[in-house]
PDB file of C-alpha atoms and ligand atoms in Angstrom:
ATOM      1  CA  MET A   1     135.625  57.967  46.745  1.00 62.00           C
ATOM      2  CA  GLU A   2     132.572  55.461  46.395  1.00 64.00           C
ATOM      3  CA  ASP A   3     131.411  54.537  49.957  1.00 75.00           C
ATOM      4  CA  ILE A   4     130.571  51.024  49.093  1.00 80.00           C
ATOM      5  CA  LEU A   5     132.445  48.226  51.232  1.00 91.00           C
ATOM      6  CA  SER A   6     133.726  44.987  49.459  1.00 93.00           C
ATOM      7  CA  ASP A   7     136.890  42.941  49.328  1.00 93.00           C
ATOM      8  CA  ILE A   8     137.719  44.740  45.904  1.00 93.00           C
ATOM      9  CA  SER A   9     136.808  48.314  46.788  1.00 93.00           C
ATOM     10  CA  ILE A  10     139.023  48.159  49.826  1.00 95.00           C
ATOM     11  CA  LYS A  11     142.037  46.322  48.143  1.00 95.00           C
ATOM     12  CA  ARG A  12     142.033  48.511  44.981  1.00 95.00           C
ATOM     13  CA  ALA A  13     142.397  51.562  47.487  1.00 94.00           C
ATOM     14  CA  LEU A  14     145.034  50.208  49.588  1.00 97.00           C
ATOM     15  CA  ASN A  15     148.647  50.576  49.126  1.00 96.00           C
ATOM     16  CA  THR A  16     150.002  48.932  52.301  1.00 97.00           C
ATOM     17  CA  ARG A  17     152.851  46.904  53.364  1.00 98.00           C
ATOM     18  CA  VAL A  18     151.731  44.781  56.070  1.00 98.00           C
ATOM     19  CA  ILE A  19     148.162  45.564  57.019  1.00 98.00           C
ATOM     20  CA  GLY A  20     145.466  44.555  54.633  1.00 97.00           C
ATOM     21  CA  ARG A  21     147.540  41.904  52.665  1.00 97.00           C
ATOM     22  CA  ARG A  22     144.396  39.991  52.662  1.00 97.00           C
ATOM     23  CA  ILE A  23     140.805  41.437  53.215  1.00 98.00           C
ATOM     24  CA  LEU A  24     138.105  39.676  54.353  1.00 98.00           C
ATOM     25  CA  TYR A  25     134.746  41.919  54.073  1.00 97.00           C
ATOM     26  CA  LEU A  26     131.889  39.921  55.685  1.00 97.00           C
ATOM     27  CA  PRO A  27     128.114  41.640  55.179  1.00 94.00           C
ATOM     28  CA  VAL A  28     126.961  40.245  57.999  1.00 95.00           C
ATOM     29  CA  VAL A  29     129.075  38.481  61.114  1.00 97.00           C
ATOM     30  CA  PRO A  30     128.918  37.772  64.879  1.00 97.00           C
ATOM     31  CA  SER A  31     132.286  39.531  65.871  1.00 98.00           C
ATOM     32  CA  THR A  32     135.092  40.339  63.564  1.00 98.00           C
ATOM     33  CA  MET A  33     137.399  39.295  66.426  1.00 98.00           C
ATOM     34  CA  LEU A  34     135.872  35.786  66.418  1.00 98.00           C
ATOM     35  CA  ALA A  35     136.421  35.633  62.546  1.00 98.00           C
ATOM     36  CA  ALA A  36     139.788  36.860  62.817  1.00 98.00           C
ATOM     37  CA  LYS A  37     140.862  34.452  65.408  1.00 98.00           C
ATOM     38  CA  GLU A  38     139.424  31.658  63.273  1.00 98.00           C
ATOM     39  CA  GLU A  39     141.592  33.187  60.335  1.00 98.00           C
ATOM     40  CA  ALA A  40     144.707  32.787  62.961  1.00 98.00           C
ATOM     41  CA  ILE A  41     143.800  29.579  63.790  1.00 97.00           C
ATOM     42  CA  ALA A  42     143.619  28.394  59.779  1.00 97.00           C
ATOM     43  CA  GLY A  43     147.016  29.925  59.612  1.00 97.00           C
ATOM     44  CA  ALA A  44     146.214  33.320  57.730  1.00 98.00           C
ATOM     45  CA  ILE A  45     148.856  35.648  56.810  1.00 98.00           C
ATOM     46  CA  GLU A  46     149.860  38.599  59.122  1.00 98.00           C
ATOM     47  CA  GLY A  47     148.243  41.773  58.341  1.00 98.00           C
ATOM     48  CA  THR A  48     144.734  39.871  57.527  1.00 98.00           C
ATOM     49  CA  VAL A  49     141.864  42.429  58.009  1.00 98.00           C
ATOM     50  CA  VAL A  50     138.169  41.210  58.775  1.00 98.00           C
ATOM     51  CA  ILE A  51     135.687  43.981  57.994  1.00 98.00           C
ATOM     52  CA  ALA A  52     131.942  43.592  58.763  1.00 97.00           C
ATOM     53  CA  GLY A  53     129.255  45.101  56.964  1.00 93.00           C
ATOM     54  CA  ARG A  54     127.372  44.875  60.679  1.00 92.00           C
ATOM     55  CA  GLN A  55     128.031  42.490  63.623  1.00 95.00           C
ATOM     56  CA  THR A  56     125.441  40.660  65.527  1.00 94.00           C
ATOM     57  CA  MET A  57     127.455  40.040  68.516  1.00 96.00           C
ATOM     58  CA  GLY A  58     130.183  42.852  68.812  1.00 96.00           C
ATOM     59  CA  LYS A  59     132.458  42.150  71.637  1.00 95.00           C
ATOM     60  CA  GLY A  60     133.468  45.099  73.807  1.00 92.00           C
ATOM     61  CA  ARG A  61     136.111  45.515  76.572  1.00 87.00           C
ATOM     62  CA  LEU A  62     135.168  43.723  80.093  1.00 82.00           C
ATOM     63  CA  TYR A  63     132.746  41.654  78.238  1.00 84.00           C
ATOM     64  CA  ARG A  64     130.562  44.327  77.159  1.00 87.00           C
ATOM     65  CA  THR A  65     128.347  44.338  73.952  1.00 89.00           C
ATOM     66  CA  TRP A  66     129.598  46.575  71.352  1.00 92.00           C
ATOM     67  CA  LEU A  67     126.812  47.490  68.799  1.00 87.00           C
ATOM     68  CA  SER A  68     127.891  48.123  65.303  1.00 88.00           C
ATOM     69  CA  PRO A  69     125.061  48.664  62.954  1.00 87.00           C
ATOM     70  CA  PRO A  70     124.873  49.524  59.329  1.00 89.00           C
ATOM     71  CA  GLY A  71     126.822  52.745  58.845  1.00 92.00           C
ATOM     72  CA  SER A  72     129.741  52.171  61.525  1.00 94.00           C
ATOM     73  CA  LEU A  73     132.887  50.563  61.210  1.00 97.00           C
ATOM     74  CA  ALA A  74     134.002  47.517  62.418  1.00 97.00           C
ATOM     75  CA  LEU A  75     137.234  45.613  61.661  1.00 98.00           C
ATOM     76  CA  SER A  76     140.074  43.499  63.135  1.00 98.00           C
ATOM     77  CA  ILE A  77     143.133  43.313  62.238  1.00 98.00           C
ATOM     78  CA  LEU A  78     145.216  39.846  62.461  1.00 98.00           C
ATOM     79  CA  LEU A  79     149.287  40.288  63.442  1.00 98.00           C
ATOM     80  CA  TYR A  80     151.952  38.084  64.403  1.00 97.00           C
ATOM     81  CA  PRO A  81     154.134  40.902  66.499  1.00 95.00           C
ATOM     82  CA  GLY A  82     157.168  40.256  68.475  1.00 85.00           C
ATOM     83  CA  LEU A  83     156.837  40.745  72.175  1.00 80.00           C
ATOM     84  CA  ASP A  84     158.462  44.088  71.828  1.00 79.00           C
ATOM     85  CA  LEU A  85     155.339  45.092  69.753  1.00 84.00           C
ATOM     86  CA  THR A  86     152.489  43.166  71.434  1.00 83.00           C
ATOM     87  CA  ALA A  87     152.017  45.780  74.332  1.00 82.00           C
ATOM     88  CA  SER A  88     152.155  48.670  72.221  1.00 89.00           C
ATOM     89  CA  LEU A  89     149.081  47.614  69.807  1.00 94.00           C
ATOM     90  CA  THR A  90     146.130  49.359  71.159  1.00 92.00           C
ATOM     91  CA  VAL A  91     148.237  52.468  71.572  1.00 92.00           C
ATOM     92  CA  MET A  92     148.943  52.189  67.990  1.00 95.00           C
ATOM     93  CA  ALA A  93     145.536  51.579  66.908  1.00 97.00           C
ATOM     94  CA  ALA A  94     144.008  54.551  68.895  1.00 96.00           C
ATOM     95  CA  VAL A  95     146.828  56.888  67.301  1.00 97.00           C
ATOM     96  CA  ALA A  96     145.919  55.419  63.597  1.00 98.00           C
ATOM     97  CA  ALA A  97     142.321  55.868  64.521  1.00 98.00           C
ATOM     98  CA  ALA A  98     142.817  59.765  65.797  1.00 98.00           C
ATOM     99  CA  ARG A  99     145.142  60.593  62.786  1.00 98.00           C
ATOM    100  CA  SER A 100     142.380  59.154  60.477  1.00 98.00           C
ATOM    101  CA  ILE A 101     139.476  60.923  61.675  1.00 98.00           C
ATOM    102  CA  LYS A 102     141.790  64.358  61.467  1.00 98.00           C
ATOM    103  CA  THR A 103     142.500  63.622  58.185  1.00 98.00           C
ATOM    104  CA  ILE A 104     139.289  62.597  56.921  1.00 98.00           C
ATOM    105  CA  THR A 105     136.912  64.928  59.223  1.00 98.00           C
ATOM    106  CA  GLY A 106     139.142  67.540  60.432  1.00 98.00           C
ATOM    107  CA  LEU A 107     137.848  66.436  63.990  1.00 98.00           C
ATOM    108  CA  GLU A 108     140.438  66.136  66.670  1.00 98.00           C
ATOM    109  CA  ALA A 109     140.074  62.858  68.531  1.00 98.00           C
ATOM    110  CA  ARG A 110     141.343  62.660  72.420  1.00 96.00           C
ATOM    111  CA  PHE A 111     141.787  59.492  74.224  1.00 94.00           C
ATOM    112  CA  LYS A 112     140.076  58.256  77.712  1.00 90.00           C
ATOM    113  CA  TRP A 113     142.437  55.850  79.091  1.00 88.00           C
ATOM    114  CA  PRO A 114     142.789  52.868  78.287  1.00 86.00           C
ATOM    115  CA  ASN A 115     141.431  53.115  74.706  1.00 85.00           C
ATOM    116  CA  ASP A 116     138.138  54.795  74.181  1.00 92.00           C
ATOM    117  CA  VAL A 117     138.537  57.299  71.449  1.00 96.00           C
ATOM    118  CA  LEU A 118     136.866  60.457  71.899  1.00 95.00           C
ATOM    119  CA  VAL A 119     135.468  63.452  69.914  1.00 97.00           C
ATOM    120  CA  ASN A 120     134.217  66.884  72.066  1.00 95.00           C
ATOM    121  CA  GLY A 121     134.249  64.330  75.063  1.00 91.00           C
ATOM    122  CA  LYS A 122     131.916  61.663  73.783  1.00 92.00           C
ATOM    123  CA  LYS A 123     133.000  58.216  72.706  1.00 93.00           C
ATOM    124  CA  VAL A 124     133.286  57.709  68.869  1.00 96.00           C
ATOM    125  CA  ALA A 125     135.436  54.871  68.664  1.00 96.00           C
ATOM    126  CA  GLY A 126     136.687  51.767  70.834  1.00 95.00           C
ATOM    127  CA  ILE A 127     139.566  49.321  70.718  1.00 95.00           C
ATOM    128  CA  LEU A 128     139.774  45.834  71.701  1.00 95.00           C
ATOM    129  CA  ALA A 129     143.166  43.815  71.836  1.00 94.00           C
ATOM    130  CA  GLU A 130     143.123  39.843  72.220  1.00 95.00           C
ATOM    131  CA  SER A 131     145.888  37.215  71.545  1.00 94.00           C
ATOM    132  CA  GLY A 132     146.198  33.706  71.266  1.00 95.00           C
ATOM    133  CA  ALA A 133     148.352  30.964  70.152  1.00 95.00           C
ATOM    134  CA  ARG A 134     148.141  28.313  67.041  1.00 94.00           C
ATOM    135  CA  GLY A 135     150.889  25.843  68.195  1.00 94.00           C
ATOM    136  CA  ASP A 136     153.920  28.038  69.180  1.00 93.00           C
ATOM    137  CA  ILE A 137     153.111  31.092  67.076  1.00 94.00           C
ATOM    138  CA  SER A 138     151.584  33.720  69.330  1.00 95.00           C
ATOM    139  CA  TYR A 139     148.791  36.131  67.624  1.00 97.00           C
ATOM    140  CA  ALA A 140     147.087  39.398  68.289  1.00 97.00           C
ATOM    141  CA  VAL A 141     144.092  40.587  66.987  1.00 98.00           C
ATOM    142  CA  ILE A 142     143.287  44.181  67.309  1.00 98.00           C
ATOM    143  CA  GLY A 143     139.305  45.125  67.018  1.00 98.00           C
ATOM    144  CA  ILE A 144     138.506  48.879  66.078  1.00 98.00           C
ATOM    145  CA  GLY A 145     135.194  50.154  66.093  1.00 97.00           C
ATOM    146  CA  VAL A 146     134.018  53.369  64.742  1.00 97.00           C
ATOM    147  CA  ASN A 147     130.648  55.218  65.038  1.00 96.00           C
ATOM    148  CA  VAL A 148     130.701  57.007  61.342  1.00 96.00           C
ATOM    149  CA  ASN A 149     127.110  57.549  59.964  1.00 95.00           C
ATOM    150  CA  ASN A 150     125.065  54.869  62.229  1.00 90.00           C
ATOM    151  CA  PRO A 151     122.319  55.992  64.339  1.00 85.00           C
ATOM    152  CA  ILE A 152     123.338  56.681  68.008  1.00 78.00           C
ATOM    153  CA  ALA A 153     120.283  56.290  69.953  1.00 66.00           C
ATOM    154  CA  ALA A 154     121.493  52.957  71.083  1.00 57.00           C
ATOM    155  CA  LEU A 155     125.325  52.309  71.464  1.00 55.00           C
ATOM    156  CA  GLY A 156     126.969  49.861  73.361  1.00 50.00           C
ATOM    157  CA  ASP A 157     128.930  51.628  75.836  1.00 51.00           C
ATOM    158  CA  PHE A 158     126.687  53.136  78.346  1.00 55.00           C
ATOM    159  CA  ALA A 159     129.609  54.314  80.934  1.00 62.00           C
ATOM    160  CA  LEU A 160     130.070  57.103  78.453  1.00 74.00           C
ATOM    161  CA  PRO A 161     128.323  59.388  76.240  1.00 85.00           C
ATOM    162  CA  ALA A 162     128.449  57.998  72.677  1.00 90.00           C
ATOM    163  CA  THR A 163     128.639  60.047  69.509  1.00 93.00           C
ATOM    164  CA  ASN A 164     129.165  59.661  65.762  1.00 95.00           C
ATOM    165  CA  LEU A 165     131.321  61.244  63.461  1.00 97.00           C
ATOM    166  CA  SER A 166     128.735  62.569  61.212  1.00 96.00           C
ATOM    167  CA  ARG A 167     127.088  64.222  63.953  1.00 95.00           C
ATOM    168  CA  GLU A 168     130.065  65.946  65.124  1.00 97.00           C
ATOM    169  CA  GLY A 169     131.347  67.192  61.837  1.00 97.00           C
ATOM    170  CA  GLY A 170     128.084  67.832  60.646  1.00 96.00           C
ATOM    171  CA  LYS A 171     128.091  66.065  57.211  1.00 95.00           C
ATOM    172  CA  SER A 172     128.240  62.024  56.441  1.00 95.00           C
ATOM    173  CA  VAL A 173     131.434  60.619  56.181  1.00 97.00           C
ATOM    174  CA  ASN A 174     133.094  58.353  53.496  1.00 97.00           C
ATOM    175  CA  ARG A 175     133.472  55.022  55.334  1.00 96.00           C
ATOM    176  CA  LEU A 176     135.727  53.473  52.546  1.00 96.00           C
ATOM    177  CA  ALA A 177     137.793  56.630  52.749  1.00 97.00           C
ATOM    178  CA  LEU A 178     138.040  56.329  56.658  1.00 98.00           C
ATOM    179  CA  LEU A 179     138.796  52.872  56.891  1.00 98.00           C
ATOM    180  CA  VAL A 180     141.682  52.916  53.904  1.00 97.00           C
ATOM    181  CA  ASN A 181     143.129  55.916  55.724  1.00 98.00           C
ATOM    182  CA  LEU A 182     142.954  53.878  59.152  1.00 98.00           C
ATOM    183  CA  LEU A 183     144.816  50.856  57.634  1.00 98.00           C
ATOM    184  CA  THR A 184     147.262  52.976  56.015  1.00 98.00           C
ATOM    185  CA  GLU A 185     148.084  55.057  59.361  1.00 98.00           C
ATOM    186  CA  MET A 186     148.190  51.908  61.223  1.00 98.00           C
ATOM    187  CA  ASP A 187     150.667  49.937  58.919  1.00 98.00           C
ATOM    188  CA  GLY A 188     152.748  52.649  58.976  1.00 98.00           C
ATOM    189  CA  LEU A 189     153.037  52.701  62.585  1.00 97.00           C
ATOM    190  CA  TYR A 190     153.351  48.994  62.830  1.00 97.00           C
ATOM    191  CA  VAL A 191     156.031  48.845  60.152  1.00 97.00           C
ATOM    192  CA  SER A 192     158.030  51.871  61.785  1.00 96.00           C
ATOM    193  CA  GLY A 193     158.052  50.016  65.387  1.00 92.00           C
ATOM    194  CA  ASP A 194     158.813  53.264  66.794  1.00 94.00           C
ATOM    195  CA  THR A 195     157.042  52.691  70.112  1.00 92.00           C
ATOM    196  CA  LYS A 196     158.793  55.538  71.742  1.00 93.00           C
ATOM    197  CA  ALA A 197     157.032  58.041  69.053  1.00 96.00           C
ATOM    198  CA  ILE A 198     153.922  56.551  69.134  1.00 94.00           C
ATOM    199  CA  TYR A 199     153.639  56.641  72.949  1.00 93.00           C
ATOM    200  CA  HIS A 200     154.418  59.991  72.799  1.00 94.00           C
ATOM    201  CA  GLU A 201     151.707  61.030  70.363  1.00 96.00           C
ATOM    202  CA  TRP A 202     149.241  58.979  72.448  1.00 94.00           C
ATOM    203  CA  ARG A 203     150.053  60.495  75.635  1.00 93.00           C
ATOM    204  CA  GLY A 204     149.771  63.963  74.331  1.00 93.00           C
ATOM    205  CA  LYS A 205     146.055  63.258  73.433  1.00 95.00           C
ATOM    206  CA  LEU A 206     145.377  61.345  76.483  1.00 92.00           C
ATOM    207  CA  HIS A 207     142.712  63.836  78.355  1.00 84.00           C
ATOM    208  CA  THR A 208     142.508  61.348  81.846  1.00 86.00           C
ATOM    209  CA  LEU A 209     145.796  62.521  82.739  1.00 89.00           C
ATOM    210  CA  GLY A 210     145.948  64.828  85.796  1.00 89.00           C
ATOM    211  CA  LYS A 211     142.143  64.370  86.305  1.00 87.00           C
ATOM    212  CA  ARG A 212     140.581  62.557  89.694  1.00 89.00           C
ATOM    213  CA  VAL A 213     139.215  59.308  88.755  1.00 87.00           C
ATOM    214  CA  SER A 214     137.721  56.083  90.063  1.00 86.00           C
ATOM    215  CA  VAL A 215     139.525  52.693  88.808  1.00 86.00           C
ATOM    216  CA  VAL A 216     137.170  50.058  88.987  1.00 83.00           C
ATOM    217  CA  SER A 217     138.603  46.720  89.097  1.00 79.00           C
ATOM    218  CA  GLY A 218     136.400  43.737  89.467  1.00 77.00           C
ATOM    219  CA  ASP A 219     133.985  44.890  92.771  1.00 79.00           C
ATOM    220  CA  SER A 220     136.415  47.276  94.063  1.00 81.00           C
ATOM    221  CA  ALA A 221     137.221  50.996  93.247  1.00 84.00           C
ATOM    222  CA  ARG A 222     140.146  53.211  94.101  1.00 87.00           C
ATOM    223  CA  GLN A 223     140.137  57.109  93.760  1.00 88.00           C
ATOM    224  CA  GLY A 224     142.850  59.285  93.080  1.00 90.00           C
ATOM    225  CA  VAL A 225     144.587  61.511  90.453  1.00 92.00           C
ATOM    226  CA  ALA A 226     145.665  59.586  87.371  1.00 91.00           C
ATOM    227  CA  GLU A 227     149.164  60.550  87.452  1.00 93.00           C
ATOM    228  CA  SER A 228     151.257  59.212  84.748  1.00 92.00           C
ATOM    229  CA  VAL A 229     150.960  56.161  81.970  1.00 91.00           C
ATOM    230  CA  ASP A 230     153.971  54.017  80.914  1.00 88.00           C
ATOM    231  CA  GLU A 231     154.814  52.865  77.176  1.00 81.00           C
ATOM    232  CA  ASN A 232     152.812  50.194  77.384  1.00 77.00           C
ATOM    233  CA  GLY A 233     149.888  51.845  78.385  1.00 81.00           C
ATOM    234  CA  ASN A 234     149.556  50.973  82.214  1.00 86.00           C
ATOM    235  CA  LEU A 235     148.420  53.880  84.353  1.00 90.00           C
ATOM    236  CA  THR A 236     149.496  54.782  87.762  1.00 93.00           C
ATOM    237  CA  LEU A 237     147.114  56.524  90.184  1.00 93.00           C
ATOM    238  CA  ARG A 238     148.301  58.971  93.058  1.00 94.00           C
ATOM    239  CA  LEU A 239     145.978  57.921  95.926  1.00 93.00           C
ATOM    240  CA  ASP A 240     144.444  60.309  98.514  1.00 87.00           C
ATOM    241  CA  ASP A 241     146.809  58.957 101.166  1.00 89.00           C
ATOM    242  CA  GLY A 242     150.089  59.731  98.700  1.00 92.00           C
ATOM    243  CA  GLY A 243     150.342  56.050  97.755  1.00 93.00           C
ATOM    244  CA  LEU A 244     150.877  54.991  94.169  1.00 95.00           C
ATOM    245  CA  VAL A 245     149.013  52.212  92.631  1.00 92.00           C
ATOM    246  CA  LYS A 246     149.845  50.737  88.905  1.00 92.00           C
ATOM    247  CA  PHE A 247     146.784  49.314  86.696  1.00 88.00           C
ATOM    248  CA  ALA A 248     147.119  47.394  83.577  1.00 84.00           C
ATOM    249  CA  ALA A 249     144.370  48.315  80.839  1.00 73.00           C
ATOM    250  CA  GLY A 250     143.185  44.880  80.983  1.00 61.00           C
ATOM    251  CA  ASP A 251     141.759  44.625  84.025  1.00 60.00           C
ATOM    252  CA  VAL A 252     140.012  47.954  84.842  1.00 65.00           C
ATOM    253  CA  THR A 253     137.547  50.529  83.610  1.00 72.00           C
ATOM    254  CA  LEU A 254     137.668  54.375  84.274  1.00 73.00           C
ATOM    255  CA  ARG A 255     135.120  56.472  85.705  1.00 73.00           C
ATOM    256  CA  PRO A 256     134.705  59.999  86.905  1.00 69.00           C
ATOM    257  CA  ASP A 257     135.907  60.244  90.682  1.00 66.00           C
ATOM    258  CA  PRO A 258     132.088  60.131  92.075  1.00 66.00           C
ATOM    259  CA  SER A 259     133.406  62.329  95.216  1.00 66.00           C
ATOM    260  CA  VAL A 260     134.020  65.367  93.033  1.00 60.00           C
TER     261      VAL A 260
HETATM  262  C1  LIG B 301     135.413  48.471  73.441  1.00 69.49           C
HETATM  263  O1  LIG B 301     135.455  50.138  73.548  1.00 69.49           O
HETATM  264  O2  LIG B 301     134.615  48.388  74.753  1.00 69.49           O
HETATM  265  C2  LIG B 301     135.901  48.144  72.383  1.00 69.49           C
HETATM  266  C3  LIG B 301     134.991  48.205  71.318  1.00 69.49           C
HETATM  267  C4  LIG B 301     135.704  47.375  70.303  1.00 69.49           C
HETATM  268  C5  LIG B 301     134.490  47.074  69.299  1.00 69.49           C
HETATM  269  C6  LIG B 301     135.143  46.350  67.763  1.00 69.49           C
HETATM  270  S1  LIG B 301     134.229  46.232  66.541  1.00 69.49           S
HETATM  271  C7  LIG B 301     135.438  45.566  65.742  1.00 69.49           C
HETATM  272  C8  LIG B 301     135.647  44.455  66.806  1.00 69.49           C
HETATM  273  N1  LIG B 301     134.764  43.282  66.698  1.00 69.49           N
HETATM  274  C9  LIG B 301     133.902  43.220  67.901  1.00 69.49           C
HETATM  275  O3  LIG B 301     133.364  42.517  68.152  1.00 69.49           O
HETATM  276  N2  LIG B 301     134.668  44.369  68.602  1.00 69.49           N
HETATM  277  C10 LIG B 301     135.476  45.047  67.753  1.00 69.49           C
END
């Protein structure tokens, strides 16, 4: 398969039901999140995917910058999920990313709560879910950024060491093949709506569970052991005094516990 991303090359290689029904490839864009939201406001169909050659103002979680130079993958998927599926979309995207990384590169991906995708303990992909409404129609935009063949000297998330797939696998990776596989996996998961099975697959790859962590929310940090996660991705932390606190993925970030 050629490694040239374009509306036509992607569409030709794709055989999905919902995701990718419309493909918008933009060589340079500030952020595919913003572009996908503009699509939503304009009434674009569910499954519209916006893909960037590179982003100039890529967004990460918690208002961080996400760098996506040429050689990386940056895309956003526009969905109109019911309430039952909305909370599972990040988990779905993480599972789809891990599956496609395995299929295309043979590398095993694991997750750092809430939604970092790691290979060999280093961050290789990040997921960002945002939502909005056009009148009384709610939409979700799922952004996925993958470090594929791009240089890794200056990647966006400084809280975690970063890597890319070509470095970990020792050879360059066909981005078109990875993208098509990722969209196909995401399509299968979304159409199945089987949130229980998806959650179990995600949980099985969550390397955070059982570890001592520090959960940072705004200006405060709580330390404890990551005890469990529920089907919506919320984390329960067992504090040192035995108490339990639950965190929603949206509000917090996770660091290794500085006291260990
Ligand atoms: C994170 O790990 O903080 C989430 C990173 C999400 C990056 C992707 S790249 C495609 C989409 N467009 C953006 O501006 N951000 C997301």
